[in-house]
Amino acid sequence: MSTWKKEIVTEGKGPTPKKGDKVTVHCTGYGKNNDLSKKFWSTKDPGQKPFTFAIGQGNVISAWDEGVMTMKIGERAKITAPPHCAYGKGGFPDWGIMPNSTLIFDIELLSSKGMVRASHILVKHQESRRLASWKDPAGVEIKKRSVQDADKILEGYLSTIKGSSDAKAMFAEIAKKNSDCGSAKNGGDLGPFGPGDMQKAFEDGTYALKVGEISGIIHSGSGSHIIMRTG
């Protein structure tokens, strides 16, 4: 049973992360050479940056995995981790963490994002990073199509979808017939994904939507998209 302890330094706001969410934290660790006043590492050190990990997956020490799951966005807390919740018998000699060391982590939860699910319709154009698709294997039409042309095609799809009595079904039908993405075979459904799994513009566009909403035109390295968030 874990016996880590948490002392809140600054209160946060909102819900706590759920298992599988990707969280980003600032952290400073203390306990170098068994001295809890000595720092052994920090995300704020030169050349370092905030650390992102999927919580509750066993990818980090248990004091982090369990402790950060109790934190809210903006919260800063000090987590005291006994050896079995930290680096145990082996320690971490490269950082000056001795075997069986108790450590203190000063952690600030910067962000937390859960998994989402979305469908999309992709229209490739001559500036797409890959000039081919299942519809156009040689890229004959794609290489002729400008960004503006691709956007006009999507504007037509959006008009049709918004005029339909069943937007979700119409979105899937258009995606299946016309999307340049391989997800067309699934009606544009990309399945669940999390932060960092997609190109940034696409990810940001998806997370900005509420479930059931359809985006305007989003541009990424793949081409022009419209996105429907489904989960």
Tab-separated table of C-alpha atoms in Angstrom:
chain	number	residue	atom	x	y	z
A	1	MET	CA	0.000	0.000	0.000
A	2	SER	CA	1.321	3.453	-0.954
A	3	THR	CA	2.250	5.758	1.900
A	4	TRP	CA	3.234	8.910	0.039
A	5	LYS	CA	2.075	12.185	1.590
A	6	LYS	CA	0.930	15.411	-0.051
A	7	GLU	CA	1.133	18.971	1.249
A	8	ILE	CA	-0.725	21.531	-0.862
A	9	VAL	CA	1.263	24.731	-1.364
A	10	THR	CA	-1.130	26.456	-3.791
A	11	GLU	CA	-4.732	25.436	-4.409
A	12	GLY	CA	-5.814	24.568	-7.947
A	13	LYS	CA	-9.147	24.642	-9.768
A	14	GLY	CA	-11.376	22.233	-11.632
A	15	PRO	CA	-11.517	18.437	-11.753
A	16	THR	CA	-8.628	16.104	-11.039
A	17	PRO	CA	-7.095	14.018	-13.867
A	18	LYS	CA	-8.534	10.639	-14.797
A	19	LYS	CA	-6.574	7.481	-15.498
A	20	GLY	CA	-5.139	7.674	-19.005
A	21	ASP	CA	-5.193	11.480	-19.232
A	22	LYS	CA	-2.010	13.164	-20.409
A	23	VAL	CA	-0.784	15.584	-17.773
A	24	THR	CA	1.969	18.169	-17.923
A	25	VAL	CA	3.820	19.217	-14.788
A	26	HIS	CA	6.662	21.309	-13.515
A	27	CYS	CA	8.605	19.365	-10.913
A	28	THR	CA	11.652	19.807	-8.711
A	29	GLY	CA	12.991	16.770	-6.867
A	30	TYR	CA	14.852	16.877	-3.553
A	31	GLY	CA	16.841	14.213	-1.710
A	32	LYS	CA	20.205	14.129	-3.449
A	33	ASN	CA	22.629	11.992	-1.470
A	34	ASN	CA	19.909	11.446	1.166
A	35	ASP	CA	19.726	15.184	1.904
A	36	LEU	CA	16.130	16.399	1.472
A	37	SER	CA	17.325	20.006	1.170
A	38	LYS	CA	19.372	19.214	-1.942
A	39	LYS	CA	17.859	19.281	-5.404
A	40	PHE	CA	18.689	16.438	-7.800
A	41	TRP	CA	16.633	17.551	-10.822
A	42	SER	CA	14.090	20.113	-11.992
A	43	THR	CA	12.055	20.768	-15.104
A	44	LYS	CA	13.056	24.398	-14.578
A	45	ASP	CA	16.771	23.676	-14.923
A	46	PRO	CA	18.504	25.050	-18.052
A	47	GLY	CA	17.710	22.867	-21.054
A	48	GLN	CA	14.774	21.197	-19.300
A	49	LYS	CA	11.050	21.665	-19.987
A	50	PRO	CA	7.712	20.685	-18.419
A	51	PHE	CA	7.229	16.920	-18.282
A	52	THR	CA	4.228	15.223	-19.910
A	53	PHE	CA	3.060	11.675	-19.183
A	54	ALA	CA	-0.050	9.503	-19.305
A	55	ILE	CA	-1.259	9.227	-15.732
A	56	GLY	CA	-2.229	5.995	-14.017
A	57	GLN	CA	-0.393	3.830	-16.531
A	58	GLY	CA	2.654	2.889	-14.458
A	59	ASN	CA	4.976	4.964	-16.642
A	60	VAL	CA	6.323	6.960	-13.695
A	61	ILE	CA	7.010	6.230	-10.034
A	62	SER	CA	3.863	5.493	-8.012
A	63	ALA	CA	4.115	8.669	-5.904
A	64	TRP	CA	3.751	10.655	-9.127
A	65	ASP	CA	1.168	8.360	-10.718
A	66	GLU	CA	-1.090	8.435	-7.685
A	67	GLY	CA	-0.218	11.840	-6.245
A	68	VAL	CA	-0.720	13.890	-9.400
A	69	MET	CA	-4.084	12.178	-9.896
A	70	THR	CA	-5.283	13.991	-6.751
A	71	MET	CA	-4.220	17.433	-8.020
A	72	LYS	CA	-6.194	20.150	-9.810
A	73	ILE	CA	-4.991	22.426	-12.606
A	74	GLY	CA	-2.745	25.127	-11.192
A	75	GLU	CA	-2.240	23.247	-7.923
A	76	ARG	CA	1.262	23.120	-6.505
A	77	ALA	CA	2.018	20.476	-3.917
A	78	LYS	CA	4.925	18.805	-2.188
A	79	ILE	CA	4.763	15.031	-2.354
A	80	THR	CA	6.921	13.046	0.044
A	81	ALA	CA	7.720	9.639	-1.425
A	82	PRO	CA	9.171	6.808	0.675
A	83	PRO	CA	11.525	4.434	-1.165
A	84	HIS	CA	8.857	1.944	-2.308
A	85	CYS	CA	6.914	4.823	-3.925
A	86	ALA	CA	10.036	6.235	-5.554
A	87	TYR	CA	13.196	4.484	-6.804
A	88	GLY	CA	13.378	1.719	-4.230
A	89	LYS	CA	16.416	-0.429	-3.547
A	90	GLY	CA	18.170	0.520	-6.755
A	91	GLY	CA	17.945	4.274	-6.376
A	92	PHE	CA	18.937	6.415	-9.352
A	93	PRO	CA	22.712	6.943	-9.047
A	94	ASP	CA	22.973	9.191	-12.126
A	95	TRP	CA	20.877	11.775	-10.294
A	96	GLY	CA	22.481	11.212	-6.905
A	97	ILE	CA	19.487	9.268	-5.582
A	98	MET	CA	20.815	6.678	-3.195
A	99	PRO	CA	19.240	3.232	-2.649
A	100	ASN	CA	16.212	3.281	-0.356
A	101	SER	CA	15.934	7.065	-0.440
A	102	THR	CA	12.922	9.066	0.657
A	103	LEU	CA	12.386	11.952	-1.763
A	104	ILE	CA	10.356	15.152	-1.922
A	105	PHE	CA	8.815	16.332	-5.202
A	106	ASP	CA	7.590	19.908	-5.565
A	107	ILE	CA	5.015	19.507	-8.354
A	108	GLU	CA	2.798	21.994	-10.189
A	109	LEU	CA	0.050	20.589	-12.430
A	110	LEU	CA	0.043	22.734	-15.568
A	111	SER	CA	-2.493	20.905	-17.722
A	112	SER	CA	-4.488	17.720	-18.109
A	113	LYS	CA	-6.125	16.430	-21.268
A	114	GLY	CA	-8.196	13.318	-21.637
A	115	MET	CA	-8.776	11.191	-24.693
A	116	VAL	CA	-11.136	12.420	-27.389
A	117	ARG	CA	-12.735	10.829	-30.421
A	118	ALA	CA	-13.405	12.455	-33.769
A	119	SER	CA	-14.269	11.882	-37.394
A	120	HIS	CA	-12.950	14.054	-40.182
A	121	ILE	CA	-13.110	14.705	-43.900
A	122	LEU	CA	-9.734	15.415	-45.484
A	123	VAL	CA	-9.222	17.085	-48.839
A	124	LYS	CA	-5.595	17.012	-49.917
A	125	HIS	CA	-4.004	19.679	-52.097
A	126	GLN	CA	-0.707	20.494	-53.759
A	127	GLU	CA	0.803	21.652	-50.438
A	128	SER	CA	-0.059	18.447	-48.555
A	129	ARG	CA	2.951	16.588	-47.186
A	130	ARG	CA	1.931	13.401	-48.990
A	131	LEU	CA	0.597	13.915	-52.504
A	132	ALA	CA	-1.407	10.701	-52.800
A	133	SER	CA	-4.456	9.045	-51.274
A	134	TRP	CA	-6.598	5.919	-51.592
A	135	LYS	CA	-8.782	7.872	-54.030
A	136	ASP	CA	-5.892	9.285	-56.020
A	137	PRO	CA	-2.897	6.916	-55.652
A	138	ALA	CA	-0.757	8.802	-58.173
A	139	GLY	CA	-1.804	12.203	-56.863
A	140	VAL	CA	-2.942	13.379	-60.288
A	141	GLU	CA	-5.826	15.509	-58.991
A	142	ILE	CA	-4.195	16.374	-55.685
A	143	LYS	CA	-1.198	17.971	-57.431
A	144	LYS	CA	-3.538	20.234	-59.415
A	145	ARG	CA	-5.632	21.295	-56.414
A	146	SER	CA	-4.773	24.505	-54.568
A	147	VAL	CA	-5.468	25.109	-50.882
A	148	GLN	CA	-8.278	27.433	-51.925
A	149	ASP	CA	-9.760	24.727	-54.151
A	150	ALA	CA	-9.653	22.231	-51.278
A	151	ASP	CA	-11.337	24.718	-48.954
A	152	LYS	CA	-14.120	25.367	-51.467
A	153	ILE	CA	-14.799	21.627	-51.701
A	154	LEU	CA	-15.075	21.423	-47.924
A	155	GLU	CA	-17.346	24.464	-47.807
A	156	GLY	CA	-19.707	22.579	-50.106
A	157	TYR	CA	-19.589	19.518	-47.837
A	158	LEU	CA	-20.276	21.696	-44.779
A	159	SER	CA	-23.295	23.234	-46.459
A	160	THR	CA	-24.677	19.794	-47.305
A	161	ILE	CA	-24.058	18.467	-43.786
A	162	LYS	CA	-25.658	21.473	-42.084
A	163	GLY	CA	-28.687	21.198	-44.362
A	164	SER	CA	-29.202	17.533	-43.551
A	165	SER	CA	-31.716	16.239	-41.023
A	166	ASP	CA	-29.019	13.865	-39.704
A	167	ALA	CA	-25.685	15.676	-39.717
A	168	LYS	CA	-23.750	12.772	-38.216
A	169	ALA	CA	-24.954	10.301	-40.840
A	170	MET	CA	-24.376	12.762	-43.668
A	171	PHE	CA	-20.868	13.528	-42.375
A	172	ALA	CA	-20.037	9.808	-42.379
A	173	GLU	CA	-21.511	9.318	-45.856
A	174	ILE	CA	-19.489	12.170	-47.359
A	175	ALA	CA	-16.333	11.037	-45.562
A	176	LYS	CA	-16.720	7.483	-46.847
A	177	LYS	CA	-17.013	8.627	-50.458
A	178	ASN	CA	-14.768	11.661	-50.562
A	179	SER	CA	-12.210	11.907	-47.724
A	180	ASP	CA	-8.586	11.514	-48.789
A	181	CYS	CA	-7.772	9.858	-45.441
A	182	GLY	CA	-7.723	6.094	-44.978
A	183	SER	CA	-10.299	6.611	-42.231
A	184	ALA	CA	-12.822	7.071	-45.052
A	185	LYS	CA	-13.558	3.343	-44.862
A	186	ASN	CA	-14.843	3.974	-41.323
A	187	GLY	CA	-16.897	7.001	-42.265
A	188	GLY	CA	-14.026	9.274	-41.229
A	189	ASP	CA	-13.816	7.871	-37.686
A	190	LEU	CA	-10.294	8.151	-36.287
A	191	GLY	CA	-11.047	6.382	-33.016
A	192	PRO	CA	-9.846	7.683	-29.617
A	193	PHE	CA	-6.675	9.760	-29.418
A	194	GLY	CA	-4.929	11.984	-26.929
A	195	PRO	CA	-2.594	14.972	-26.803
A	196	GLY	CA	0.397	14.616	-29.098
A	197	ASP	CA	-1.156	11.855	-31.197
A	198	MET	CA	-2.189	14.164	-34.035
A	199	GLN	CA	-0.736	17.206	-35.747
A	200	LYS	CA	-1.081	20.252	-33.488
A	201	ALA	CA	-3.562	22.193	-35.634
A	202	PHE	CA	-5.795	19.129	-35.881
A	203	GLU	CA	-5.494	18.374	-32.170
A	204	ASP	CA	-6.239	21.955	-31.157
A	205	GLY	CA	-9.220	22.071	-33.498
A	206	THR	CA	-10.647	18.859	-32.063
A	207	TYR	CA	-10.203	19.800	-28.402
A	208	ALA	CA	-11.875	23.159	-29.075
A	209	LEU	CA	-15.093	21.380	-30.075
A	210	LYS	CA	-17.843	20.048	-27.848
A	211	VAL	CA	-19.098	16.531	-28.543
A	212	GLY	CA	-21.366	16.660	-31.583
A	213	GLU	CA	-19.968	19.940	-32.905
A	214	ILE	CA	-18.422	20.290	-36.368
A	215	SER	CA	-15.443	22.552	-36.973
A	216	GLY	CA	-14.840	25.070	-39.670
A	217	ILE	CA	-11.982	24.358	-42.064
A	218	ILE	CA	-8.770	23.293	-40.302
A	219	HIS	CA	-5.411	23.313	-42.082
A	220	SER	CA	-2.666	20.842	-41.203
A	221	GLY	CA	0.322	19.363	-42.980
A	222	SER	CA	-1.969	16.673	-44.369
A	223	GLY	CA	-4.355	19.094	-46.057
A	224	SER	CA	-7.672	20.776	-45.347
A	225	HIS	CA	-10.115	19.156	-42.893
A	226	ILE	CA	-13.484	19.478	-41.301
A	227	ILE	CA	-13.798	17.680	-37.971
A	228	MET	CA	-16.728	16.304	-36.013
A	229	ARG	CA	-15.994	15.558	-32.382
A	230	THR	CA	-17.774	12.385	-31.358
A	231	GLY	CA	-16.374	11.687	-27.894
